[in-house]
Short mmCIF file of C-alpha atoms and ligand atoms in Angstrom, two decimals:
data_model
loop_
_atom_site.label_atom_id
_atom_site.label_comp_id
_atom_site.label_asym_id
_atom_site.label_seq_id
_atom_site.Cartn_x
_atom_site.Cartn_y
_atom_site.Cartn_z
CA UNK A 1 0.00 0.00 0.00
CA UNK A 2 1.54 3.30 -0.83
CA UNK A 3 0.75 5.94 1.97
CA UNK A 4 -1.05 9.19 1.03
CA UNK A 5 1.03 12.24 1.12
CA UNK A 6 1.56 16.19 0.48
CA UNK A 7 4.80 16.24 -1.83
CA UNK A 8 6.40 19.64 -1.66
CA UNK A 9 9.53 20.90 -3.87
CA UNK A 10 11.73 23.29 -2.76
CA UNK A 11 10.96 22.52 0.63
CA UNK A 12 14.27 23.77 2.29
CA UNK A 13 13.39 27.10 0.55
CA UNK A 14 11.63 30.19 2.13
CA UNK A 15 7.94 29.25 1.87
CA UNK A 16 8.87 25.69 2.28
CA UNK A 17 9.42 26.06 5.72
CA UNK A 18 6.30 27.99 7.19
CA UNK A 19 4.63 25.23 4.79
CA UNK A 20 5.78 22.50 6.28
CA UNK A 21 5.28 23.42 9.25
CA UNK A 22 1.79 24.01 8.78
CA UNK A 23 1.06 20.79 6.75
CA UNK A 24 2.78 18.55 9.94
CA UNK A 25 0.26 20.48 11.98
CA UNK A 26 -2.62 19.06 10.01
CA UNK A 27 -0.97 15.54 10.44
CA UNK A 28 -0.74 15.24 7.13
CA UNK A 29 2.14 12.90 5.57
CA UNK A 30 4.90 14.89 3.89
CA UNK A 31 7.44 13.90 1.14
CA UNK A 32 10.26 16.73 0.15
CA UNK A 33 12.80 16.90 -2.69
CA UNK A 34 15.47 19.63 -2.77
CA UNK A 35 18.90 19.93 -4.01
CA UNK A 36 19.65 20.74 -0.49
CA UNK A 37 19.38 18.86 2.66
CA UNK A 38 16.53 20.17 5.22
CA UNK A 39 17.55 21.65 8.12
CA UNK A 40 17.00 19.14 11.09
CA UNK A 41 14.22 20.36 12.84
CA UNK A 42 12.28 20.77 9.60
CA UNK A 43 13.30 16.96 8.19
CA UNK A 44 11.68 15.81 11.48
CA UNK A 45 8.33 16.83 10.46
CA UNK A 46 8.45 15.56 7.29
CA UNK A 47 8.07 11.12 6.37
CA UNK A 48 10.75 10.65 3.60
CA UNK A 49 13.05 13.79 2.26
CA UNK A 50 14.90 13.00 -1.08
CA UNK A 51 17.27 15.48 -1.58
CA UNK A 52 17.81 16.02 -5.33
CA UNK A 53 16.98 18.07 -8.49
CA UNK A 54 13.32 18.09 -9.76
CA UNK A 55 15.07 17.32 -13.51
CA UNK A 56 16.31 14.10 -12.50
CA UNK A 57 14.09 11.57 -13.25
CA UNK A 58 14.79 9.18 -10.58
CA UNK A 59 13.43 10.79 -7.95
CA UNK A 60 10.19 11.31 -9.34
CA UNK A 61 9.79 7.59 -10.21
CA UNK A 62 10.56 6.65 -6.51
CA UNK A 63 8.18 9.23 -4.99
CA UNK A 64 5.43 7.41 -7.79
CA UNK A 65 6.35 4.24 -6.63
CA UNK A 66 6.81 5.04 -2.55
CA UNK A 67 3.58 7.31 -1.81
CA UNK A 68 0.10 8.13 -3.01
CA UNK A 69 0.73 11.94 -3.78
CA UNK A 70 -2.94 13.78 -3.92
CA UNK A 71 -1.63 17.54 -3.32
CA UNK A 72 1.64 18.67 -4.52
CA UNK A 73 3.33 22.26 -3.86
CA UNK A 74 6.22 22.67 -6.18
CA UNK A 75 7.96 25.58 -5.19
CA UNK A 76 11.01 24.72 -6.26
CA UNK A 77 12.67 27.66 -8.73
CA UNK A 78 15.33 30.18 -9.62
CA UNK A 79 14.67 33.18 -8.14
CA UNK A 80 14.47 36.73 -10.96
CA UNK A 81 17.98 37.43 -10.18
CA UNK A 82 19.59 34.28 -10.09
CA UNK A 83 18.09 33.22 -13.37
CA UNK A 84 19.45 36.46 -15.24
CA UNK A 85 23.04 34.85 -14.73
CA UNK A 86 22.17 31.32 -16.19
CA UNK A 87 19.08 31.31 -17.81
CA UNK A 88 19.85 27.79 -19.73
CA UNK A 89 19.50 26.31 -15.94
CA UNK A 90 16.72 28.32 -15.28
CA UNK A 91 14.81 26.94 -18.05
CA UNK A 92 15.56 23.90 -16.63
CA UNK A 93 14.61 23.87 -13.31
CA UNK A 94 11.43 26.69 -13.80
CA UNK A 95 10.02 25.16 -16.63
CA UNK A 96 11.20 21.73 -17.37
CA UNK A 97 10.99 20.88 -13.79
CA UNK A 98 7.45 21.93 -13.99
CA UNK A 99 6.44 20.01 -16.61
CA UNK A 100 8.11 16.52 -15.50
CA UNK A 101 6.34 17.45 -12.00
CA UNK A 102 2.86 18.16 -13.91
CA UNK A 103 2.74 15.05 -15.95
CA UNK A 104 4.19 13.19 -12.89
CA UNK A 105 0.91 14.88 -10.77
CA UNK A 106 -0.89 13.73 -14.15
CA UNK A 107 -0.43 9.93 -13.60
CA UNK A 108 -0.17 10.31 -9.98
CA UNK A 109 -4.19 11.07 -10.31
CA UNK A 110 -4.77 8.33 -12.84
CA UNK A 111 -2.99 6.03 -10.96
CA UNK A 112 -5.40 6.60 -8.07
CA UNK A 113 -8.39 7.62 -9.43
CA UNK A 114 -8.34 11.19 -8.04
CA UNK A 115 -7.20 14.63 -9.70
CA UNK A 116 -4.24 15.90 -7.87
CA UNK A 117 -4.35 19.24 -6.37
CA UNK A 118 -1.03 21.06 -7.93
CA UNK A 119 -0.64 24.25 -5.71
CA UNK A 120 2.09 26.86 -8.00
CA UNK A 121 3.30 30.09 -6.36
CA UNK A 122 3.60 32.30 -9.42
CA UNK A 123 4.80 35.65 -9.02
CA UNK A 124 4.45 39.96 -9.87
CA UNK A 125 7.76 38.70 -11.95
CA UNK A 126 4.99 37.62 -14.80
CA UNK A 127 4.31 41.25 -14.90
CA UNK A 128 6.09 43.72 -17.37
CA UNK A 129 5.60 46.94 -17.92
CA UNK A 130 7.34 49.17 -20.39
CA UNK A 131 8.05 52.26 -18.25
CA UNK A 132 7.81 54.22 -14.99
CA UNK A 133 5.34 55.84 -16.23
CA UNK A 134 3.10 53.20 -17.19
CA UNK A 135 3.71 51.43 -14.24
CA UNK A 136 1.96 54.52 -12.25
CA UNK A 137 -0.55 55.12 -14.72
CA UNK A 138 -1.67 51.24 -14.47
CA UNK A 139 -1.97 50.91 -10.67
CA UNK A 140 -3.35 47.97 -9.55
CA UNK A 141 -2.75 45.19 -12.29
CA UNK A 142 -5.61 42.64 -12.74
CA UNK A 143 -4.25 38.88 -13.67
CA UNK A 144 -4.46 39.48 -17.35
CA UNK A 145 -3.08 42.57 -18.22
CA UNK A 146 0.65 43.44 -18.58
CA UNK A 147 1.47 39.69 -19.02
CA UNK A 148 4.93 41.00 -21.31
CA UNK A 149 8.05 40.08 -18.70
CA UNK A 150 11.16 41.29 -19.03
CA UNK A 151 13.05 38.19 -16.98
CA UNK A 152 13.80 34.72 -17.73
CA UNK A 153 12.56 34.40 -14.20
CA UNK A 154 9.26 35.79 -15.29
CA UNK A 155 8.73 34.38 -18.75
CA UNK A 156 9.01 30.85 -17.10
CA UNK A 157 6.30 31.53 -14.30
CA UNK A 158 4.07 33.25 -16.76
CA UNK A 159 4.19 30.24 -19.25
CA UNK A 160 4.34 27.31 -16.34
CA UNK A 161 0.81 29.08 -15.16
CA UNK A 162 -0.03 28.12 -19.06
CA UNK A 163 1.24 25.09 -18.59
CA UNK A 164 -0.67 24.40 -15.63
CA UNK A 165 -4.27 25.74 -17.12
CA UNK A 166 -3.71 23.50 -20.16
CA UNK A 167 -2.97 19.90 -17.85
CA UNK A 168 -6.05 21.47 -15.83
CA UNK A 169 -8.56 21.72 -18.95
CA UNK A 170 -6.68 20.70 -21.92
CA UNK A 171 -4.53 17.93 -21.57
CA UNK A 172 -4.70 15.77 -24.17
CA UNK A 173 -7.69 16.76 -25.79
CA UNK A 174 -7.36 14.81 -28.98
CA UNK A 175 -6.70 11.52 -27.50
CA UNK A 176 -9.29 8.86 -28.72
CA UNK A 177 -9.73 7.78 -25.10
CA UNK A 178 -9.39 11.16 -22.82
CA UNK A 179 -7.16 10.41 -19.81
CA UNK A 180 -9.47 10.20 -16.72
CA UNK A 181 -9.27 13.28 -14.38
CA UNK A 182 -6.94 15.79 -14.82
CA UNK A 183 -4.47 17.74 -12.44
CA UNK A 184 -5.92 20.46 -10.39
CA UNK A 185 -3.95 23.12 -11.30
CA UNK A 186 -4.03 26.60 -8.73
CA UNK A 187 -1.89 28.82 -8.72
CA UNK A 188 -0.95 31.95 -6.45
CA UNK A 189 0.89 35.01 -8.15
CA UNK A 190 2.76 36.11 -5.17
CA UNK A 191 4.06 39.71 -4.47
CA UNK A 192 7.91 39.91 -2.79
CA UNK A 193 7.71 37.77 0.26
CA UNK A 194 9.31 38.80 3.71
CA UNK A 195 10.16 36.11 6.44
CA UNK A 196 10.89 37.08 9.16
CA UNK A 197 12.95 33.73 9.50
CA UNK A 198 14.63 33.24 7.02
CA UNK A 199 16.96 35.24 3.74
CA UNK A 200 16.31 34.87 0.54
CA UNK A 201 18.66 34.18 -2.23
CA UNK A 202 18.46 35.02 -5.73
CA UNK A 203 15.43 37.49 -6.29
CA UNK A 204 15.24 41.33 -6.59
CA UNK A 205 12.71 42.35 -4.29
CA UNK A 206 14.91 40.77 -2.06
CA UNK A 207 15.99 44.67 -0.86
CA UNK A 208 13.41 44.38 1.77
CA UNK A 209 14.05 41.35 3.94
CA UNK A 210 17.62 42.13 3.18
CA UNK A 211 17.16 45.76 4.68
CA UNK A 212 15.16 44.27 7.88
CA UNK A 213 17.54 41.52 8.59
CA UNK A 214 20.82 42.81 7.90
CA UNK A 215 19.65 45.68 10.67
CA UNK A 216 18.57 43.07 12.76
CA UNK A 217 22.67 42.26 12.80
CA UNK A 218 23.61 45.31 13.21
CA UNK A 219 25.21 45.30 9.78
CA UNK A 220 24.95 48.15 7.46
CA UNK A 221 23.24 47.63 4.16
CA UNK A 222 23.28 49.35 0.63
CA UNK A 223 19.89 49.24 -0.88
CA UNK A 224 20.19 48.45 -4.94
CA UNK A 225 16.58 49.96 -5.66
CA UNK A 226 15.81 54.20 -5.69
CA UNK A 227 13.98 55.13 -2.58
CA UNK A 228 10.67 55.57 -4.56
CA UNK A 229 10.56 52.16 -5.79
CA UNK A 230 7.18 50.67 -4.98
CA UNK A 231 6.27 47.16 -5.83
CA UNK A 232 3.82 44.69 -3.46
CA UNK A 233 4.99 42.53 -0.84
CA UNK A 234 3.12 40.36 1.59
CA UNK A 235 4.73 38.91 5.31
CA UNK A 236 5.46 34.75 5.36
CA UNK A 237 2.93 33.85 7.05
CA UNK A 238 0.07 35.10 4.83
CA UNK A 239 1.74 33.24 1.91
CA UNK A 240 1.67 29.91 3.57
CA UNK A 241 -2.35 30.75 4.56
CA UNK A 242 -2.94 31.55 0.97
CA UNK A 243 -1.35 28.46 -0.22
CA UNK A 244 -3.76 26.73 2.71
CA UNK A 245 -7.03 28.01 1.88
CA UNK A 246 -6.57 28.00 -2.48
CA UNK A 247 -5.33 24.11 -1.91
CA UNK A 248 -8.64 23.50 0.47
CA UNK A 249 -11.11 25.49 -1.82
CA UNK A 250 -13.79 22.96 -3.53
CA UNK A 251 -12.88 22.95 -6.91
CA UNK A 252 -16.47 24.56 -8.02
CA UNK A 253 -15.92 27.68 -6.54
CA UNK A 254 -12.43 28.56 -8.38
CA UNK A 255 -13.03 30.89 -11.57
CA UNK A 256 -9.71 31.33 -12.74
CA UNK A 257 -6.42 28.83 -12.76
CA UNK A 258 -4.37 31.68 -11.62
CA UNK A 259 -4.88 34.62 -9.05
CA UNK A 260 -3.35 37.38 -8.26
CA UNK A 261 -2.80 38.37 -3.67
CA UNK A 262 -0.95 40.50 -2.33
CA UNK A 263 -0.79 42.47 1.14
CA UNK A 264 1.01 46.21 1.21
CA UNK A 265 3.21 48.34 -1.08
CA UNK A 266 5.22 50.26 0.62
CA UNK A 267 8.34 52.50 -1.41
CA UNK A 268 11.45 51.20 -0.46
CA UNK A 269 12.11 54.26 1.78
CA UNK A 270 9.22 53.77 3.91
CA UNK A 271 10.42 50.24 4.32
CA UNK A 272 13.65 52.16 5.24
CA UNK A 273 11.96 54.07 7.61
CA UNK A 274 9.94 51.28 9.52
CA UNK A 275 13.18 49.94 10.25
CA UNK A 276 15.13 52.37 11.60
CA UNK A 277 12.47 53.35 13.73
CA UNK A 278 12.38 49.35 14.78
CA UNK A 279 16.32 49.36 14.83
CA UNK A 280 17.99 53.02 15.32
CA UNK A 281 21.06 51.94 14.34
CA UNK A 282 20.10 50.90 11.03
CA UNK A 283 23.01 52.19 8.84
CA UNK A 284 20.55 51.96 5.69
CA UNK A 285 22.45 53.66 2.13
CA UNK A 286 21.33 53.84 -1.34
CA UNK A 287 23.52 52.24 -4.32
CA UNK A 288 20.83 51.70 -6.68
CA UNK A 289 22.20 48.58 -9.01
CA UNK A 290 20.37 50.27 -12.59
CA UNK A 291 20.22 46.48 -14.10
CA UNK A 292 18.37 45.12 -10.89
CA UNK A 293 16.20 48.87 -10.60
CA UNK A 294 15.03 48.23 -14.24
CA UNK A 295 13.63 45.03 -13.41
CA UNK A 296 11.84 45.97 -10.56
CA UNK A 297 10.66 49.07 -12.51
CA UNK A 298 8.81 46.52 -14.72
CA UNK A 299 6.77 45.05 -11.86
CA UNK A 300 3.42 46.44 -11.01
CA UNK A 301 2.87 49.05 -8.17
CA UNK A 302 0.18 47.26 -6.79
CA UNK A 303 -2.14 44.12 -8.12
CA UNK A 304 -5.93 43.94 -8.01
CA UNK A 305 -6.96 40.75 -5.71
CA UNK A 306 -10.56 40.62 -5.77
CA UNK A 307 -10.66 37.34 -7.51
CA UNK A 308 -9.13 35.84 -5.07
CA UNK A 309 -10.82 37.73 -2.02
CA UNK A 310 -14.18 36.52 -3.52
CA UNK A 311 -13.52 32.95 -4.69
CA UNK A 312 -11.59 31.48 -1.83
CA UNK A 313 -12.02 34.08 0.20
CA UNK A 314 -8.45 35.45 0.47
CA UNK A 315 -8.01 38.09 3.43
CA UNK A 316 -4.12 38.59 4.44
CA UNK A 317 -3.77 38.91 8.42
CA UNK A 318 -1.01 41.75 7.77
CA UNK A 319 -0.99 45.16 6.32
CA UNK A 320 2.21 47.01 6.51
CA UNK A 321 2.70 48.29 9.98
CA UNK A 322 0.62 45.09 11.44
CA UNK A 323 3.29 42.43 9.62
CA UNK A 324 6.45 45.07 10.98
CA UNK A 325 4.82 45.24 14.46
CA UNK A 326 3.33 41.62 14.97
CA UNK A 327 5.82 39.62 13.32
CA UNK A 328 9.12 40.87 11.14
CA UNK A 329 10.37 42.89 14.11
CA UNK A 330 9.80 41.15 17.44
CA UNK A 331 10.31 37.22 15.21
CA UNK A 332 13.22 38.99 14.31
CA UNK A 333 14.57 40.27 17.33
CA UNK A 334 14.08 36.82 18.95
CA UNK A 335 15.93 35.47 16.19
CA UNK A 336 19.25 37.56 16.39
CA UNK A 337 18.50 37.77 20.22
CA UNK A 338 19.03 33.65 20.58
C1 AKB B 1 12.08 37.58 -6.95
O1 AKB B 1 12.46 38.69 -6.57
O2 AKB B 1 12.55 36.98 -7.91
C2 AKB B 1 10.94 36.93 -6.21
C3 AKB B 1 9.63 37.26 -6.83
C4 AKB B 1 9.13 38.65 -6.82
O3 AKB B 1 8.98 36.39 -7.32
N1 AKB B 1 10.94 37.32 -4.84
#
């Protein structure tokens, strides 16, 4: 008998651990795969960890063959930045990755009988638009406009949600005997995420949890985006909800394969602010990287969320001073503190 199980990608990665955590809460069984080992006290919550690439085959076969997967968060990828450098790999892993996952989720469901719940964090990176001053004039972006990014990083999510819609409503539509059930494909198009608990590597809105932690230190920090750069962002633990609540939403009411959330948009000064208020002796500069500035330039202000808030009901717990108050700083604090 194989044993039911969540499989999550990526899991040693920033969302996978708020994620996990909240999945071994539900008792559910979980199965990993990263290219990097999980820290301990995560690998004890989860049943089997493979550590690994998502592009080799091997590990998908065994995961087939070990465990009866009926939900799967892949959020395993190369971050906008990262992917710049070596987009060949990016390919790889973003999309290739995502399409040996989706056909594995694909016969994972016919081998049980049940569509498999595929859970993708997309992101604002799917955005791109042209200028300043049509980033202003649009404002809040809704799903489907502005869908022309300028990153590998962003090209990648954008066509992986594709990818995702057609193995949700499409897949192999000429077949003379249609496969039965197909993967339940949702996705979340995430604004920049900040943890308090953890750094990221490889993205470019990565300016703000940089800023916060590296003050937390007591280390001074040169901030590669203009002041008045304003893109979303949303805290951790809001992410992880929204992943929560999309996966557990019957089917019936979802509209859309792909859904835009997001939290607060703060310019990168008043991030800069918030923190030296939290940490006075914030030594906080500006070095504005053009290359990385341009590509933040092309992401949306702000998105519009009301899908989501009326399908599934999406409602984050923390607007900007409520996620610095109630849970970067004082997380933080105890973080650096210990
Ligand atoms: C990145 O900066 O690449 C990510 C993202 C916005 O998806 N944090």
């Amino acid at each position: 008998m194989r044993t039911a199980s969540v499989l999550v990608t990526g899991a040693s990665g920033e969302i996978g651990h708020g994620l996990i955590d909240r999945l071994a809460q539900s008792g559910r069984s979980i199965v990993t795969v990263d290219i990097a080992p999980l820290e301990p006290p995560l690998a004890r919550k989860v049943r089997r960890e493979f550590t690994g690439s998502i592009t080799d085959k091997w590990i998908l076969e065994r995961v087939l063959a070990e465990f009866e997967v009926d939900l799967v968060f892949h959020l395993a990828a190369l971050l906008s930045t990262r992917s710049e450098f070596t987009p060949v790999t990016a390919h790889e892993v973003n999309v290739e990755g995502t399409l040996r996952l989706l056909e594995f989720a694909q016969h994972e469901g016919e081998s049980h009988g049940r569509p498999v719940v595929f859970m993708y964090p997309s992101s604002i990176a799917a955005y791109g638009l042209p200028d300043l001053d049509t980033k202003t004039r649009a404002g809040r972006v809704h799903e489907d406009e502005w869908n022309t990014p300028s990153t590998m990083y962003g090209c990648n999510k954008l066509y992986c949600e594709h990818l995702g819609r057609y193995y949700a409503r499409y897949y192999k539509q000429l077949a003379v005997d249609t496969p039965p059930g197909r993967v339940d494909f949702r996705c979340v198009r995430f604004p920049g995420l900040i943890s308090a608990v953890t750094v990221p590597a490889g993205g470019t809105s990565d300016y703000a949890p940089e800023m916060i932690h590296a003050a937390a230190r007591g280390e001074p920090y040169a901030c590669f985006v203009r002041p008045d750069t304003r893109i979303p962002f949303m805290a951790m633990p809001d992410a992880v909800d929204a992943l929560s609540t999309l996966a557990s939403t019957p089917r019936e009411k979802l509209s859309r394969t792909a859904y835009n959330a997001t939290a607060f948009n703060p310019t990168a000064k008043e991030i800069c602010e918030v923190v030296v208020q939290a940490f006075p002796g914030a030594r906080i500069t500006w070095q504005v990287d053009k290359k990385r500035q341009a590509i933040v330039d092309s992401w949306p202000m702000d998105v519009n969320d009301g899908a989501a808030r009326r399908d599934w009901g999406f409602a984050p717990r923390y607007d900007f001073r409520r996620a610095f108050d109630e849970y970067l700083i004082p997380t933080i604090r105890e973080r650096y503190a210990a």
